[in-house]
Amino acid sequence: MGYSLRISKGEQAGRELALGQGELRIGRGPENELVLPDAGVSRRHARIYAQGGALLVEDVGSANGTELNGVLLEGPQALEDGDCICLGPVELVFSHAAADSTRILAAAEVRPRAPARAAALETVTPRPGAKLPAGAAARTEAPLETAPTAAERARRRRAVSGTLGGQLRLAWEGLDRRGKSVAGALALAALLAMAGTLVALFQPRSAAREELGPEPTQLTATPLRGSFGLGDGVTWERPDMKVFTFEFTAPTRAVALLRYQASGISKDEVSVSVNGIDQGWVPPDAGGASERELELVLPPSALHRNARNQLIFDNVKNPPGHEPWRIEGLRVEIIPVPELPPAELLASARESVAKARAYDVQRAAGSENLFRAWKNYRFAWVTLEALDERPELYRDVRYALAQVSADLDRECARLMLEFQRGVQYRDAKAVREAFEDVLRHFPTTEHRCHTLALEQRNRYAL
């Protein structure tokens, strides 16, 4: 049951594939049969397979979903000629292959073969008066090689002297034996120096580890330096999981808030658990990881007060997979909550929500207003988390906080882009103005962007 796929939109637009009966996995990861490098395509996005005499397409848990003719797939769907499959920004047009169409062969079928070696027919040259064996052919004598004349050597020098390689070759041929020995020693020394430079360049991770010290395992209110996971640039490689510990110490009622950054993670790939109790999944990567900070409230019922607690990030796809993933900037913030009756806690949360909405409406009137709206929504959220029974306001607060957080992340990305543009054009005044603008929009370290600006200032010694 052959079929073909034509990429009508995407980085590989115009490419057409003729395929056979086997299952076709589609995604951004190298383990797929059809690899789509476009942004917006998940590492494992969709698959096409045969079942009951029909070809079906199915989404396999991608972040953006898979559409068939503009309709989001809820389960496997049969394919027909002319169907349009959308995977993020990529569009594939499906059609059944004709009987004489070409199919893609399996890897074993297209394995290269060594060319057959033809046996050389050796011939012999008869000596005068000697008899050749029956069936032997006479070998023609090869012409004697003669040394090139002076004119030929001059023409050769003119032909090769036009390039740097030719000039070096002529210079080498002009050296005597002692000169060639000296030149060879100098070339060997240069190669050794280059090899040492390459070794130094390709060991940044070890140098970073030495600078950061031993691998950290204890979480505090200060963000950890370095990153954990698997992939390029990761400081400490942990392909399958990373275990942290922290202490939940508070004299009064409090909420523990985990704050971190994550990148290279797809949907339902990395789980989070506290003291063996599942806390859900790390949200899939949506880009802008340097500005986006994730927050997770650790429920008091799952924590051991005044004792050591265990936090685990577990990549459920590794092993047997080898999926890259990365977490960094981890810290646990212990936020005290007033010792009030539930009714008063709810009233306090409502008051914070009212302030947040007022600041949100006036976000254009002052650079700090959006940050203040986010801060008040966040306080209301933490206060409601301390309640045993969450009211209806909880859902509204979470939704509003998510919207304001996304707006803040975009504002942070815009300001940091202006900062980097000033650095690129070596405009010291623009760099200072961009840095001050970041601090006006994000006045405290409660938001990641403030800390990011300080890191950039220290990096460029502003």
Coordinates of C-alpha atoms in Angstrom, one line a residue:
M1 CA 0.0 0.0 0.0
G2 CA 2.3 2.8 -1.3
Y3 CA 1.6 6.4 -0.8
S4 CA 3.4 9.8 -1.2
L5 CA 3.7 12.9 0.9
R6 CA 4.4 16.3 -0.6
I7 CA 5.6 19.1 1.7
S8 CA 3.7 22.1 0.5
K9 CA 4.6 24.5 3.3
G10 CA 7.7 24.7 5.6
E11 CA 11.4 24.8 5.4
Q12 CA 11.5 21.8 3.0
A13 CA 8.6 23.0 0.8
G14 CA 8.5 21.3 -2.6
R15 CA 10.0 18.0 -1.3
E16 CA 8.0 14.9 -2.3
L17 CA 8.4 11.5 -0.7
A18 CA 7.3 8.1 -2.0
L19 CA 6.7 5.7 0.9
G20 CA 5.9 2.1 1.5
Q21 CA 3.8 0.2 4.0
G22 CA 5.9 0.6 7.2
E23 CA 5.0 3.0 10.0
L24 CA 6.2 6.6 9.3
R25 CA 7.1 8.6 12.4
I26 CA 7.2 12.4 11.9
G27 CA 8.8 14.9 14.1
R28 CA 11.8 17.1 14.9
G29 CA 13.9 14.4 16.6
P30 CA 16.5 12.4 14.6
E31 CA 14.8 9.1 15.6
N32 CA 11.9 9.8 13.2
E33 CA 11.8 8.5 9.6
L34 CA 10.6 12.0 8.4
V35 CA 12.6 14.7 10.2
L36 CA 11.1 18.2 10.0
P37 CA 13.4 20.9 11.5
D38 CA 10.8 23.6 11.6
A39 CA 10.1 25.5 14.8
G40 CA 6.7 24.5 16.2
V41 CA 7.2 20.8 15.3
S42 CA 7.6 18.6 18.4
R43 CA 10.4 16.0 18.6
R44 CA 7.7 13.3 18.3
H45 CA 4.8 14.9 16.6
A46 CA 2.7 12.4 14.6
R47 CA 2.8 9.0 12.8
I48 CA 1.2 7.4 9.7
Y49 CA 0.5 3.7 9.7
A50 CA -1.5 1.0 8.0
Q51 CA -4.4 -0.8 9.7
G52 CA -7.3 -2.8 8.3
G53 CA -6.4 -2.0 4.7
A54 CA -6.4 1.8 5.3
L55 CA -3.7 4.4 6.1
L56 CA -4.2 6.3 9.3
V57 CA -2.6 9.5 10.7
E58 CA -2.4 10.0 14.5
D59 CA -1.0 12.7 16.8
V60 CA 1.5 11.3 19.3
G61 CA 1.3 13.9 22.0
S62 CA 2.8 16.9 20.3
A63 CA 2.7 20.4 21.9
N64 CA 0.9 22.1 19.1
G65 CA -1.3 19.2 17.9
T66 CA -1.9 17.8 14.4
E67 CA -4.6 19.0 12.0
L68 CA -6.2 17.1 9.2
N69 CA -7.9 19.4 6.6
G70 CA -8.0 22.1 9.3
V71 CA -9.6 19.9 12.0
L72 CA -7.5 19.1 15.1
L73 CA -7.0 15.4 15.5
E74 CA -8.6 13.8 18.5
G75 CA -7.6 10.2 17.5
P76 CA -6.5 8.2 14.5
Q77 CA -8.1 9.3 11.2
A78 CA -8.1 7.5 7.8
L79 CA -6.3 9.3 5.0
E80 CA -7.7 10.0 1.5
D81 CA -6.2 11.5 -1.7
G82 CA -5.6 15.2 -1.4
D83 CA -5.8 15.3 2.5
C84 CA -3.7 18.1 4.0
I85 CA -1.9 17.2 7.3
C86 CA -0.7 20.2 9.3
L87 CA 2.1 19.8 11.9
G88 CA 2.6 23.3 13.3
P89 CA 3.9 25.4 10.4
V90 CA 4.4 22.4 8.1
E91 CA 1.7 21.2 5.7
L92 CA 1.9 17.7 4.1
V93 CA -0.3 16.7 1.1
F94 CA -1.2 13.0 1.1
S95 CA -1.9 10.9 -2.0
H96 CA -2.0 7.2 -2.8
A97 CA 0.8 6.1 -5.0
A98 CA 0.3 4.6 -8.5
A99 CA 1.1 1.0 -9.1
D100 CA 4.4 1.8 -10.8
S101 CA 5.5 4.5 -8.4
T102 CA 8.8 4.4 -6.6
R103 CA 8.9 3.4 -3.0
I104 CA 11.4 4.1 -0.3
L105 CA 13.6 1.1 0.5
A106 CA 14.5 -0.1 3.9
A107 CA 18.0 0.6 5.1
A108 CA 19.1 -3.0 4.6
E109 CA 17.9 -2.9 1.0
V110 CA 19.9 0.2 0.1
R111 CA 23.1 -0.8 1.9
P112 CA 26.0 0.0 -0.5
R113 CA 27.8 -2.9 -2.1
A114 CA 31.5 -3.2 -2.9
P115 CA 32.2 -3.0 -6.7
A116 CA 33.3 -6.3 -8.3
R117 CA 37.0 -6.5 -8.8
A118 CA 37.9 -7.5 -12.3
A119 CA 40.9 -9.8 -12.4
A120 CA 43.8 -8.2 -14.3
L121 CA 45.0 -10.2 -17.3
E122 CA 48.7 -10.5 -16.8
T123 CA 50.7 -10.7 -20.0
V124 CA 54.3 -11.5 -20.5
T125 CA 56.8 -10.2 -22.9
P126 CA 58.4 -12.9 -25.0
R127 CA 62.2 -12.9 -25.1
P128 CA 63.8 -13.3 -28.4
G129 CA 63.7 -17.0 -29.3
A130 CA 61.5 -17.9 -26.3
K131 CA 58.2 -19.7 -26.8
L132 CA 55.1 -18.4 -25.1
P133 CA 52.8 -20.7 -23.2
A134 CA 49.7 -21.7 -25.0
G135 CA 47.0 -19.0 -24.7
A136 CA 49.4 -16.3 -23.3
A137 CA 49.3 -12.9 -24.8
A138 CA 52.3 -10.8 -25.5
R139 CA 52.8 -7.8 -23.3
T140 CA 53.7 -4.5 -24.9
E141 CA 56.7 -2.9 -23.4
A142 CA 56.0 0.3 -21.4
P143 CA 57.8 3.3 -22.8
L144 CA 60.8 4.5 -20.7
E145 CA 60.1 7.6 -18.6
T146 CA 62.3 10.5 -19.5
A147 CA 63.1 13.4 -17.2
P148 CA 61.3 16.7 -18.1
T149 CA 63.2 19.2 -20.1
A150 CA 64.0 22.7 -18.8
A151 CA 61.2 24.2 -20.9
E152 CA 58.7 21.7 -19.5
R153 CA 59.8 22.5 -16.0
A154 CA 59.4 26.3 -16.7
R155 CA 55.9 25.8 -18.1
R156 CA 55.0 23.7 -15.0
R157 CA 56.3 26.4 -12.6
R158 CA 54.2 29.0 -14.4
A159 CA 51.1 26.8 -14.3
V160 CA 51.2 26.2 -10.5
S161 CA 52.6 29.5 -9.3
G162 CA 49.2 31.2 -9.6
T163 CA 47.9 29.6 -6.4
L164 CA 49.1 29.6 -2.8
G165 CA 49.4 25.8 -2.8
G166 CA 51.4 25.8 -5.9
Q167 CA 53.8 28.5 -4.5
L168 CA 54.3 26.4 -1.4
R169 CA 54.9 23.3 -3.4
L170 CA 57.6 25.1 -5.5
A171 CA 59.2 26.5 -2.4
W172 CA 59.3 23.0 -0.9
E173 CA 60.8 21.5 -4.0
G174 CA 63.5 24.2 -4.0
L175 CA 64.7 23.3 -0.5
D176 CA 67.6 21.0 0.1
R177 CA 67.4 18.1 2.5
R178 CA 68.4 20.2 5.6
G179 CA 65.9 22.9 4.7
K180 CA 63.2 20.4 4.4
S181 CA 64.0 19.0 7.8
V182 CA 63.8 22.4 9.4
A183 CA 60.5 23.2 7.6
G184 CA 59.1 19.9 8.7
A185 CA 60.0 20.5 12.3
L186 CA 58.4 24.0 12.2
A187 CA 55.2 22.5 10.7
L188 CA 55.0 19.8 13.3
A189 CA 55.4 22.4 16.1
A190 CA 52.5 24.5 14.5
L191 CA 50.3 21.4 14.4
L192 CA 51.0 20.6 18.0
A193 CA 50.1 24.2 19.0
M194 CA 46.9 24.0 17.0
A195 CA 46.0 20.7 18.7
G196 CA 46.5 22.2 22.1
T197 CA 44.3 25.2 21.2
L198 CA 41.5 22.8 20.0
V199 CA 41.7 20.8 23.2
A200 CA 41.3 24.0 25.2
L201 CA 38.4 25.2 23.1
F202 CA 36.5 21.9 23.3
Q203 CA 36.7 21.6 27.1
P204 CA 34.5 24.5 28.2
R205 CA 32.2 22.2 30.2
S206 CA 35.1 20.9 32.4
A207 CA 36.3 24.5 32.9
A208 CA 32.8 25.6 33.9
R209 CA 32.6 22.7 36.3
E210 CA 35.9 23.6 38.0
E211 CA 34.7 27.2 38.3
L212 CA 31.3 26.3 39.8
G213 CA 32.7 23.6 42.1
P214 CA 31.1 20.3 42.9
E215 CA 27.6 19.4 41.5
P216 CA 25.0 21.0 43.7
T217 CA 22.1 19.0 45.2
Q218 CA 20.8 21.3 47.9
L219 CA 18.1 23.9 46.9
T220 CA 17.8 27.2 48.7
A221 CA 16.3 30.6 48.0
T222 CA 19.4 31.5 45.9
P223 CA 19.2 30.3 42.3
L224 CA 21.7 27.4 41.5
R225 CA 24.4 28.2 39.0
G226 CA 24.8 25.8 36.1
S227 CA 22.4 23.5 34.4
F228 CA 21.3 19.9 34.6
G229 CA 20.0 17.4 32.1
L230 CA 21.4 16.2 28.7
G231 CA 22.6 18.0 25.6
D232 CA 25.0 20.7 24.4
G233 CA 25.9 23.3 27.0
V234 CA 24.6 21.3 30.0
T235 CA 26.9 21.7 32.9
W236 CA 26.1 18.5 34.7
E237 CA 24.8 15.7 32.6
R238 CA 21.9 13.7 34.1
P239 CA 20.2 11.8 31.2
D240 CA 17.4 10.2 33.2
M241 CA 16.8 12.2 36.4
K242 CA 18.2 14.8 38.8
V243 CA 17.5 14.6 42.5
F244 CA 17.6 17.7 44.8
T245 CA 16.9 18.2 48.5
F246 CA 15.7 21.2 50.4
E247 CA 14.5 22.1 53.9
F248 CA 11.0 23.4 54.6
T249 CA 11.5 25.5 57.7
A250 CA 8.9 28.1 58.7
P251 CA 7.8 29.2 62.2
T252 CA 4.3 30.0 60.9
R253 CA 2.0 28.9 58.1
A254 CA 3.9 29.0 54.8
V255 CA 4.0 27.9 51.2
A256 CA 7.0 26.4 49.4
L257 CA 7.4 27.8 45.8
L258 CA 9.7 26.1 43.3
R259 CA 11.1 28.4 40.7
Y260 CA 13.2 27.2 37.7
Q261 CA 13.8 27.4 34.0
A262 CA 13.4 24.6 31.5
S263 CA 14.2 24.2 27.8
G264 CA 14.3 21.4 25.2
I265 CA 11.4 19.6 26.9
S266 CA 8.3 18.2 25.1
K267 CA 4.9 17.4 26.5
D268 CA 4.7 14.7 29.2
E269 CA 8.5 14.2 29.1
V270 CA 9.8 15.3 32.5
S271 CA 7.8 14.7 35.6
V272 CA 8.2 16.4 39.0
S273 CA 7.7 14.7 42.3
V274 CA 8.2 15.7 46.0
N275 CA 8.9 13.0 48.6
G276 CA 7.5 10.4 46.2
I277 CA 4.3 12.3 45.5
D278 CA 3.7 13.3 41.8
Q279 CA 3.4 17.0 41.1
G280 CA 2.7 16.9 37.4
W281 CA 4.9 17.5 34.3
V282 CA 7.3 20.3 33.3
P283 CA 5.5 22.5 30.8
P284 CA 6.7 21.9 27.2
D285 CA 9.3 24.3 25.9
A286 CA 7.7 27.3 24.2
G287 CA 11.0 29.3 23.4
G288 CA 12.4 32.2 25.2
A289 CA 13.8 30.0 28.0
S290 CA 16.3 32.7 29.2
E291 CA 13.4 35.0 30.1
R292 CA 10.7 32.5 31.1
E293 CA 10.7 31.3 34.7
L294 CA 8.4 28.5 35.8
E295 CA 6.8 28.4 39.2
L296 CA 5.3 25.4 41.0
V297 CA 3.6 25.5 44.4
L298 CA 4.7 22.5 46.5
P299 CA 1.6 21.5 48.6
P300 CA 2.2 21.6 52.4
S301 CA 0.6 18.2 52.7
A302 CA 3.5 16.7 50.7
L303 CA 6.2 18.4 52.7
H304 CA 8.1 17.5 55.9
R305 CA 8.3 20.6 58.1
N306 CA 11.7 21.3 59.6
A307 CA 13.1 18.3 57.8
R308 CA 14.8 17.4 54.6
N309 CA 12.6 17.0 51.5
Q310 CA 13.4 15.3 48.2
L311 CA 12.6 16.8 44.8
I312 CA 13.0 14.8 41.6
F313 CA 13.0 15.7 38.0
D314 CA 12.5 12.5 36.0
N315 CA 12.8 12.2 32.2
V316 CA 10.5 9.3 31.5
K317 CA 11.9 8.9 28.0
N318 CA 15.5 8.3 29.0
P319 CA 16.4 5.5 28.9
P320 CA 15.9 3.9 26.4
G321 CA 15.8 7.2 24.7
H322 CA 18.5 9.8 24.6
E323 CA 16.4 13.0 24.5
P324 CA 18.1 16.3 25.3
W325 CA 16.6 18.3 28.1
R326 CA 17.7 21.1 30.5
I327 CA 16.7 22.7 33.8
E328 CA 18.5 25.5 35.5
G329 CA 18.1 28.5 37.8
L330 CA 16.4 26.3 40.5
R331 CA 15.5 27.7 43.9
V332 CA 12.9 27.1 46.5
E333 CA 11.2 30.2 48.1
I334 CA 9.4 29.8 51.4
I335 CA 6.6 32.3 51.5
P336 CA 4.9 33.0 54.8
V337 CA 1.1 33.1 54.8
P338 CA -0.8 35.0 57.6
E339 CA -2.2 32.8 60.3
L340 CA -5.8 33.8 59.6
P341 CA -9.1 31.9 59.3
P342 CA -10.0 30.8 55.8
A343 CA -12.6 33.6 55.4
E344 CA -10.0 36.2 56.1
L345 CA -7.4 34.6 53.9
L346 CA -10.0 34.6 51.1
A347 CA -10.7 38.3 51.8
S348 CA -7.0 39.1 51.6
A349 CA -6.7 37.3 48.3
R350 CA -9.7 39.2 46.9
E351 CA -8.1 42.5 47.9
S352 CA -4.9 41.6 46.1
V353 CA -6.9 40.6 43.0
A354 CA -8.6 44.0 43.0
K355 CA -5.2 45.8 43.2
A356 CA -3.8 43.6 40.4
R357 CA -6.7 44.4 38.1
A358 CA -6.3 48.1 38.7
Y359 CA -2.6 48.0 37.9
D360 CA -3.3 45.8 34.8
V361 CA -5.8 48.4 33.5
Q362 CA -3.2 51.1 34.0
R363 CA -0.3 49.2 32.6
A364 CA 0.4 51.8 29.9
A365 CA 0.5 54.7 32.5
G366 CA 3.7 53.5 34.2
S367 CA 6.5 51.1 33.5
E368 CA 6.1 49.3 36.8
N369 CA 2.3 48.7 36.6
L370 CA 2.4 45.4 34.8
F371 CA 5.0 44.1 37.3
R372 CA 2.8 45.3 40.2
A373 CA -0.2 43.5 38.6
W374 CA 1.8 40.3 38.3
K375 CA 3.0 40.7 41.9
N376 CA -0.5 41.1 43.4
Y377 CA -1.9 38.2 41.3
R378 CA 1.0 36.1 42.5
F379 CA 0.3 37.0 46.1
A380 CA -3.4 36.1 45.7
W381 CA -2.4 32.8 44.1
V382 CA -0.1 31.8 47.0
T383 CA -2.7 32.9 49.6
L384 CA -5.3 30.7 47.9
E385 CA -2.9 27.8 47.7
A386 CA -2.7 27.9 51.6
L387 CA -6.5 27.1 51.8
D388 CA -7.6 23.5 52.3
E389 CA -10.5 24.1 49.9
R390 CA -9.9 26.3 46.9
P391 CA -12.7 28.7 46.0
E392 CA -13.9 29.6 42.5
L393 CA -11.6 32.6 42.6
Y394 CA -8.6 30.3 42.5
R395 CA -9.2 29.4 38.8
D396 CA -9.7 33.1 37.8
V397 CA -6.5 34.1 39.6
R398 CA -4.5 31.3 37.9
Y399 CA -5.8 32.3 34.4
A400 CA -5.1 36.0 35.0
L401 CA -1.6 35.3 36.4
A402 CA -0.8 33.2 33.4
Q403 CA -1.8 36.0 31.0
V404 CA 0.1 38.7 32.9
S405 CA 3.2 36.4 33.2
A406 CA 3.2 35.9 29.4
D407 CA 3.0 39.6 28.8
L408 CA 5.9 40.2 31.3
D409 CA 8.0 37.6 29.5
R410 CA 7.4 39.3 26.2
E411 CA 8.3 42.7 27.7
C412 CA 11.4 41.2 29.1
A413 CA 12.4 39.7 25.8
R414 CA 11.9 43.0 24.1
L415 CA 14.0 44.9 26.6
M416 CA 16.8 42.4 26.5
L417 CA 16.8 42.5 22.7
E418 CA 17.4 46.3 22.9
F419 CA 20.2 45.6 25.4
Q420 CA 21.8 43.1 23.0
R421 CA 21.4 45.5 20.1
G422 CA 23.3 48.2 21.9
V423 CA 26.1 45.7 22.7
Q424 CA 26.2 44.6 19.1
Y425 CA 26.6 48.1 17.8
R426 CA 29.0 49.1 20.7
D427 CA 26.6 51.9 21.8
A428 CA 27.4 52.3 25.4
K429 CA 24.7 54.9 25.9
A430 CA 22.0 52.7 24.4
V431 CA 23.2 49.7 26.6
R432 CA 23.0 51.8 29.8
E433 CA 19.6 53.1 28.9
A434 CA 18.3 49.6 28.1
F435 CA 19.7 48.3 31.4
E436 CA 18.0 51.1 33.3
D437 CA 14.7 50.5 31.4
V438 CA 14.8 46.8 32.5
L439 CA 15.2 47.8 36.1
R440 CA 12.3 50.3 35.8
H441 CA 10.0 47.6 34.5
F442 CA 11.3 44.9 36.9
P443 CA 12.4 46.7 40.0
T444 CA 13.1 43.6 42.2
T445 CA 14.5 40.2 41.9
E446 CA 11.1 38.6 42.3
H447 CA 11.0 38.4 38.5
R448 CA 13.7 36.6 36.5
C449 CA 14.3 39.6 34.2
H450 CA 15.8 41.7 36.9
T451 CA 18.4 39.0 37.7
L452 CA 19.0 38.5 34.0
A453 CA 19.8 42.2 33.5
L454 CA 22.3 42.1 36.4
E455 CA 24.0 39.1 34.9
Q456 CA 24.4 40.9 31.6
R457 CA 25.7 44.0 33.3
N458 CA 28.4 41.9 35.1
R459 CA 29.2 40.1 31.9
Y460 CA 29.9 43.3 30.0
A461 CA 31.3 45.1 33.0
L462 CA 28.9 48.0 32.7

